[in-house]
Coordinates of C-alpha atoms in Angstrom, one line a residue:
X1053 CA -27.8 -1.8 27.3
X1054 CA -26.7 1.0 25.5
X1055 CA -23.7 1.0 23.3
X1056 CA -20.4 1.8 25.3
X1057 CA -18.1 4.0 23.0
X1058 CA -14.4 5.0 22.9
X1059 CA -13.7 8.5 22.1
X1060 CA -10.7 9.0 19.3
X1061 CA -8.6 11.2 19.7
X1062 CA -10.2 13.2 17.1
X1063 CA -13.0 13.6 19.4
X1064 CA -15.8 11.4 17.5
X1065 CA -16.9 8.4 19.9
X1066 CA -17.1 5.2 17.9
X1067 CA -18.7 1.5 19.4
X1068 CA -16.6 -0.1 21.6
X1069 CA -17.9 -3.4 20.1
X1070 CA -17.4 -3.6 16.2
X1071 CA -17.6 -6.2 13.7
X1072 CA -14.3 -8.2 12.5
X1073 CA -14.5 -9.4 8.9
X1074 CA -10.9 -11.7 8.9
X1075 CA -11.6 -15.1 6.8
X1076 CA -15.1 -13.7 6.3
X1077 CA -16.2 -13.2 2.2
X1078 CA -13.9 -16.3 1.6
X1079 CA -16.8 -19.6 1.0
X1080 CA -19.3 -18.6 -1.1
X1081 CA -22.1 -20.7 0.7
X1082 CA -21.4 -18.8 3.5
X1083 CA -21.7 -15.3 1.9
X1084 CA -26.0 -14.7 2.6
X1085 CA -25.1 -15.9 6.5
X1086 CA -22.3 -13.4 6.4
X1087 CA -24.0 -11.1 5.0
X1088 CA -26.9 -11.3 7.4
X1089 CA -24.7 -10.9 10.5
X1090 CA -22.8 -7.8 9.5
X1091 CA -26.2 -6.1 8.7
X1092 CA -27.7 -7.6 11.9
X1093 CA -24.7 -5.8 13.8
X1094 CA -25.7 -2.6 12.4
X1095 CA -29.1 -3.0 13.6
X1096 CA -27.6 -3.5 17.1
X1097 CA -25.4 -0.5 17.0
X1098 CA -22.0 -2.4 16.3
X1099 CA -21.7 0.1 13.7
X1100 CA -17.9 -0.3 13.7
X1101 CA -16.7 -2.6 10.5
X1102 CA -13.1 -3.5 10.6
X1103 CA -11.8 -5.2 6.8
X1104 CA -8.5 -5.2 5.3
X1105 CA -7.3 -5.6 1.6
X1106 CA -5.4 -8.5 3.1
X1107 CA -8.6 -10.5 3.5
X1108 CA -9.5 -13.1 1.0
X1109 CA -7.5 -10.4 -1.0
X1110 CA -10.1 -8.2 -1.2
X1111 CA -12.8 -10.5 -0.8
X1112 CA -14.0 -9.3 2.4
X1113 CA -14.5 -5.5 1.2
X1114 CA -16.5 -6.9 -1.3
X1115 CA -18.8 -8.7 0.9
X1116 CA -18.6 -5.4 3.2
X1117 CA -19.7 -3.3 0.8
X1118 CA -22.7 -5.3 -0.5
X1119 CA -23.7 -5.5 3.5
X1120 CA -23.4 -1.7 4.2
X1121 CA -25.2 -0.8 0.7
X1122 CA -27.7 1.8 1.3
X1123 CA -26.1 2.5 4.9
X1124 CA -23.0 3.7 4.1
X1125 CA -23.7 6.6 6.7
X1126 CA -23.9 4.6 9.3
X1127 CA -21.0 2.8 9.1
X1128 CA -17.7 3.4 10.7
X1129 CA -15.5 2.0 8.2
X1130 CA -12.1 1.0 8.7
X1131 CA -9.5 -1.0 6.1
X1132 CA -5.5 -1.7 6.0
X1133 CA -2.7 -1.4 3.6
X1134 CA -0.7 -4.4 2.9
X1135 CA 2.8 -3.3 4.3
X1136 CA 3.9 -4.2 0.8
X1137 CA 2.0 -1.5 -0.7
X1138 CA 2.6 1.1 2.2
X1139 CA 5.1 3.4 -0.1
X1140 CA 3.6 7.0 -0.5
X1141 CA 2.5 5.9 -4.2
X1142 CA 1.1 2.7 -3.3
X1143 CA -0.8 3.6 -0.1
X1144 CA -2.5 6.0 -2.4
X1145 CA -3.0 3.3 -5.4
X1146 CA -4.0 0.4 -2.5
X1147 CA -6.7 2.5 -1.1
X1148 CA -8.5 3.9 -4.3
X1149 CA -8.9 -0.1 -4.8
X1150 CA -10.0 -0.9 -1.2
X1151 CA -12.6 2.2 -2.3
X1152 CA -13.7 0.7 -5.0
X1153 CA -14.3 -2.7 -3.8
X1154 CA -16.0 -1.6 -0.8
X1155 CA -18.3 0.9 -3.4
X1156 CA -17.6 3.8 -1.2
X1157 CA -15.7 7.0 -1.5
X1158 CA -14.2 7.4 1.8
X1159 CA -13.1 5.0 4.5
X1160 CA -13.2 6.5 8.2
X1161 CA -9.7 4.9 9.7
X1162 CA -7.2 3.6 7.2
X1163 CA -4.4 1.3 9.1
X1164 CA -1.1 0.3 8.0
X1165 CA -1.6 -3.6 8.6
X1166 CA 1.8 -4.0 9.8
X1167 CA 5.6 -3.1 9.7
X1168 CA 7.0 -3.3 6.3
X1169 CA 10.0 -2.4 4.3
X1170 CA 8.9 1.0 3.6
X1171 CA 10.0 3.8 6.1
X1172 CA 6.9 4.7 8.5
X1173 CA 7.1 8.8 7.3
X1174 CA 6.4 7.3 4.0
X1175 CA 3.5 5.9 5.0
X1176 CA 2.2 8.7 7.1
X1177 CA 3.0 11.3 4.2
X1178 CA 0.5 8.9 2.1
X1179 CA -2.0 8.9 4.7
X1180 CA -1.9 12.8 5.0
X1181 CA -1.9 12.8 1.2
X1182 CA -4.9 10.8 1.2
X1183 CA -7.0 12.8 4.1
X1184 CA -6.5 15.8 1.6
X1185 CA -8.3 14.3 -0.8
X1186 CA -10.9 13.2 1.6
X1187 CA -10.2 9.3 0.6
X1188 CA -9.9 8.6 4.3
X1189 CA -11.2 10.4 7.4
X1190 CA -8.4 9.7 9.4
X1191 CA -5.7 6.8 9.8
X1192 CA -3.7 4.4 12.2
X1193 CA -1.7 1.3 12.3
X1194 CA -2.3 -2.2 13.4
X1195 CA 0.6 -4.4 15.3
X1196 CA 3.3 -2.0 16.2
X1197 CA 4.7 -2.4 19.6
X1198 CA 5.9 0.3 22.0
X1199 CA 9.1 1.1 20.2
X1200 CA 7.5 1.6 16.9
X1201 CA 4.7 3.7 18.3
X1202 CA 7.6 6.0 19.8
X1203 CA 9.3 6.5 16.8
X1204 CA 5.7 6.2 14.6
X1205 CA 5.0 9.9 16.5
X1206 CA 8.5 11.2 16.3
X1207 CA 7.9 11.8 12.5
X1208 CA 6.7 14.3 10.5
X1209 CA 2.7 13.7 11.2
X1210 CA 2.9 11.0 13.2
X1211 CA 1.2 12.2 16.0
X1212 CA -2.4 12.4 14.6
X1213 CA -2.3 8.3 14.6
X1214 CA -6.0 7.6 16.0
X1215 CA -5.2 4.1 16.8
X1216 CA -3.5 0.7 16.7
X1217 CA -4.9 -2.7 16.3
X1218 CA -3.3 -5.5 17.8
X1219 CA -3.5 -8.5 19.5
X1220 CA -5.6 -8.9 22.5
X1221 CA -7.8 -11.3 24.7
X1222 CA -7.6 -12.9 27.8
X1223 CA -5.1 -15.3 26.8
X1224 CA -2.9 -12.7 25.2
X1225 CA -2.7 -10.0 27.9
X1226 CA 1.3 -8.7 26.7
X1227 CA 0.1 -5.3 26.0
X1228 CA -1.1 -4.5 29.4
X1229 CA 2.3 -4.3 30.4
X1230 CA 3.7 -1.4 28.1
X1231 CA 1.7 -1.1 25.3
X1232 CA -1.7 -0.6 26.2
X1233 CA -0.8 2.1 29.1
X1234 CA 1.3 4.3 26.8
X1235 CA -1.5 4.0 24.3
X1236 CA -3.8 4.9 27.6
X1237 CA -2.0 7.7 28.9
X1238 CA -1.9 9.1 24.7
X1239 CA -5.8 9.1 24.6
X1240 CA -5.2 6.8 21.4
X1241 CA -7.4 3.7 21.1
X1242 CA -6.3 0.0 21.1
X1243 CA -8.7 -1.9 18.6
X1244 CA -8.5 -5.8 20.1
X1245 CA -8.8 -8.2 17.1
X1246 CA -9.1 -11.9 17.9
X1247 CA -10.7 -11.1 21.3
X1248 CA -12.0 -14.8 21.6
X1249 CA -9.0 -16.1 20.0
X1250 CA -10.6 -17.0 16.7
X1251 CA -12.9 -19.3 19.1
X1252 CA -10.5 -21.1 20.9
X1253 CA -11.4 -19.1 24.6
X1254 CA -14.6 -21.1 23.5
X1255 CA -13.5 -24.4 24.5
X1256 CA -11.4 -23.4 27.7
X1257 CA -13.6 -25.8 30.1
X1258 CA -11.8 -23.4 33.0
X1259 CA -13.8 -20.2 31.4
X1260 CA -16.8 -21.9 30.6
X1261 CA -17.6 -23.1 34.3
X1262 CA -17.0 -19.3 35.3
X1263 CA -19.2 -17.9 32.4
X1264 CA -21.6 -20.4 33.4
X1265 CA -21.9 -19.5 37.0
X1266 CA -22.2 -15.8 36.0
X1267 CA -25.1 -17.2 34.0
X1268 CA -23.5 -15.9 30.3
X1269 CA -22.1 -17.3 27.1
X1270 CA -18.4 -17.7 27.2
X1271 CA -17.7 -15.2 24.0
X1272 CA -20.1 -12.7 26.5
X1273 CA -17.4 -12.9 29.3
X1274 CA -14.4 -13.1 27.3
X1275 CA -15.7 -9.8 25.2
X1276 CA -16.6 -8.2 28.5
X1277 CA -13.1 -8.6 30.1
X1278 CA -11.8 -6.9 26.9
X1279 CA -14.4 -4.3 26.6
X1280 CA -13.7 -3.7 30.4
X1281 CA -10.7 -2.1 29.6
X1282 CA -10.5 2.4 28.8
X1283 CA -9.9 3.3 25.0
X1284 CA -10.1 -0.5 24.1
X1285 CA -12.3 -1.3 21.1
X1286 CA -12.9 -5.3 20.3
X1287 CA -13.7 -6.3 16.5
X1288 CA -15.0 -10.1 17.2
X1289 CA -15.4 -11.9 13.8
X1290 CA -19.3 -13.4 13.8
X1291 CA -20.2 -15.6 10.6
X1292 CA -24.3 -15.8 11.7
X1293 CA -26.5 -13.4 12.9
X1294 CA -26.7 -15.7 16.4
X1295 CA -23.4 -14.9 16.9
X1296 CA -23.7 -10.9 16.1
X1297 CA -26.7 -10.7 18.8
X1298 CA -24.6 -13.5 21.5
X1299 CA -21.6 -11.0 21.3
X1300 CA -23.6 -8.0 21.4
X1301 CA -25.0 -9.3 24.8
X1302 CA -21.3 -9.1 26.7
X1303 CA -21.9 -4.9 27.2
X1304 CA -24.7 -6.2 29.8
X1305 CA -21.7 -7.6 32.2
X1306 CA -20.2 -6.0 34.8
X1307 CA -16.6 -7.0 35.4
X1308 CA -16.7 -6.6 39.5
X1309 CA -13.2 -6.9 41.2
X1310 CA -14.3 -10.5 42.6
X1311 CA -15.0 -11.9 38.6
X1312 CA -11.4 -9.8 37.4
X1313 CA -10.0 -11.7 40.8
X1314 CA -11.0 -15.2 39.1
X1315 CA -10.2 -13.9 35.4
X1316 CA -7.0 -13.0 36.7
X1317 CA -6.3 -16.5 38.2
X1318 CA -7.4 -18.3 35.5
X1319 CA -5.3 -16.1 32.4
X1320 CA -2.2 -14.1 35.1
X1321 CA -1.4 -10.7 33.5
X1322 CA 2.0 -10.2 32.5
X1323 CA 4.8 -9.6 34.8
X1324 CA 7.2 -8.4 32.3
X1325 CA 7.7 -7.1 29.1
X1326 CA 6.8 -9.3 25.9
X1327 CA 7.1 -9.1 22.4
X1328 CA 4.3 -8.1 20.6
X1329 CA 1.9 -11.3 19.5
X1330 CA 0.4 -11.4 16.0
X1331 CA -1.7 -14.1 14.3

């Protein structure tokens, strides 16, 4: 099936279905497997890499950029500022190292990996400072709820955020309540991180009979109810190529209103408002 893409709001359409890199570049005998999935992904058209300076501290872009080497171009590239480092100096200083580490000169989508000390204008004035110099392409923020995403595009800036990464899989459905429809309605992406929850969907025997008697993998059905979703992007982590070409496999399903019926009973969506979940 062909990739399914989710247009940002700068009008480029990226994969809906990326590659997660969290606790990926951290054991060294797992580094060729690693290696080998990301680069398998790209083959598939998960051309979508989502890393972080936060992983393995720095780690992971290292083990991003050796993967991407000599594809650079095809690579959507995406990395985060520790909120620590988020001051208009630092943002700057943080991602000229992310740069380096990835052996790159430009990262596509830079996110702010969460809400720090440092006022968000501050941020975004880095950010703009940054796409100047064409370090970054353009930039967003990961795990800010509706009231920060309010006053996020009340500053100076603000409003060319191009999307926010946060929580989200079947057994974490809180945004669907507020969050993901004001993202919705804003034509500004929600990128899903943990969409299998870090495996642990895997081993719900409830979701396994019902992947079963729709004939897929359970990661294929969970991915597909998350994928299901408008301007939803899902960054699944995959340590082995198996994995890479399992996941890539949940675009084939069709989420009819009779398997979102027994989703649905199995994981309830919210019926009120939440805080935001982080892991």
């Amino acid at each position: 099936m062909p990739m399914k893409t989710v247009r940002l709001p700068t009008g480029e359409d990226v994969p809906a279905l990326g590659l997660g890199t969290w606790m990926i570049g951290d054991e060294p005998r797992r580094r060729a497997d690693e290696i080998a999935a990301l680069r398998r992904g790209l083959d598939l058209g998960m051309t979508l890499i989502d890393t972080a300076e936060m992983y393995g501290e720095g780690a992971s872009e290292q083990l991003v950029g050796e993967a991407m080497a000599g594809r650079r171009d095809e690579v959507f590239l995406v990395s985060k500022v520790y909120p620590h480092n988020a001051s208009r100096e630092g943002t700057v200083t943080a991602c000229e190292r992310s740069l380096k580490r990835l052996g790159t000169d430009r990262l596509d989508l830079y996110l702010l990996h969460w809400r720090g000390r440092y006022p968000l204008g501050e941020t975004v004035a880095a950010f703009e400072v940054l796409k100047a110099a064409g370090k970054i392409r353009a930039w967003g923020v990961s795990n800010l709820d509706v009231t920060d995403m309010k006053e996020l595009v009340g500053v100076p800036g603000g409003d060319r955020v191009t999307a926010n990464q946060v929580l989200y899989n079947l057994s974490r459905r809180g945004i669907e309540w507020d969050l993901l429809p004001w993202m919705q309605a804003r034509g500004v992406p929600v990128m899903a991180y943990s969409p299998v929850e870090q495996a642990k969907l895997l081993n719900d025997r409830r979701l396994a009979a019902l992947a079963a008697e729709h004939g897929v993998s359970v990661a294929q059905l969970a991915l597909a109810f998350v994928l299901d979703r408008d301007g939803v992007i899902a960054i699944p982590k995959a340590g082995r190529a198996a994995h890479v070409e399992d996941n890539v496999g949940a675009l084939d399903i069709a989420i009819t209103d009779e398997l979102r019926a027994a989703l649905d009973a199995l994981f309830p969506p919210p019926r009120r408002a939440t805080s935001l979940e982080m892991i």
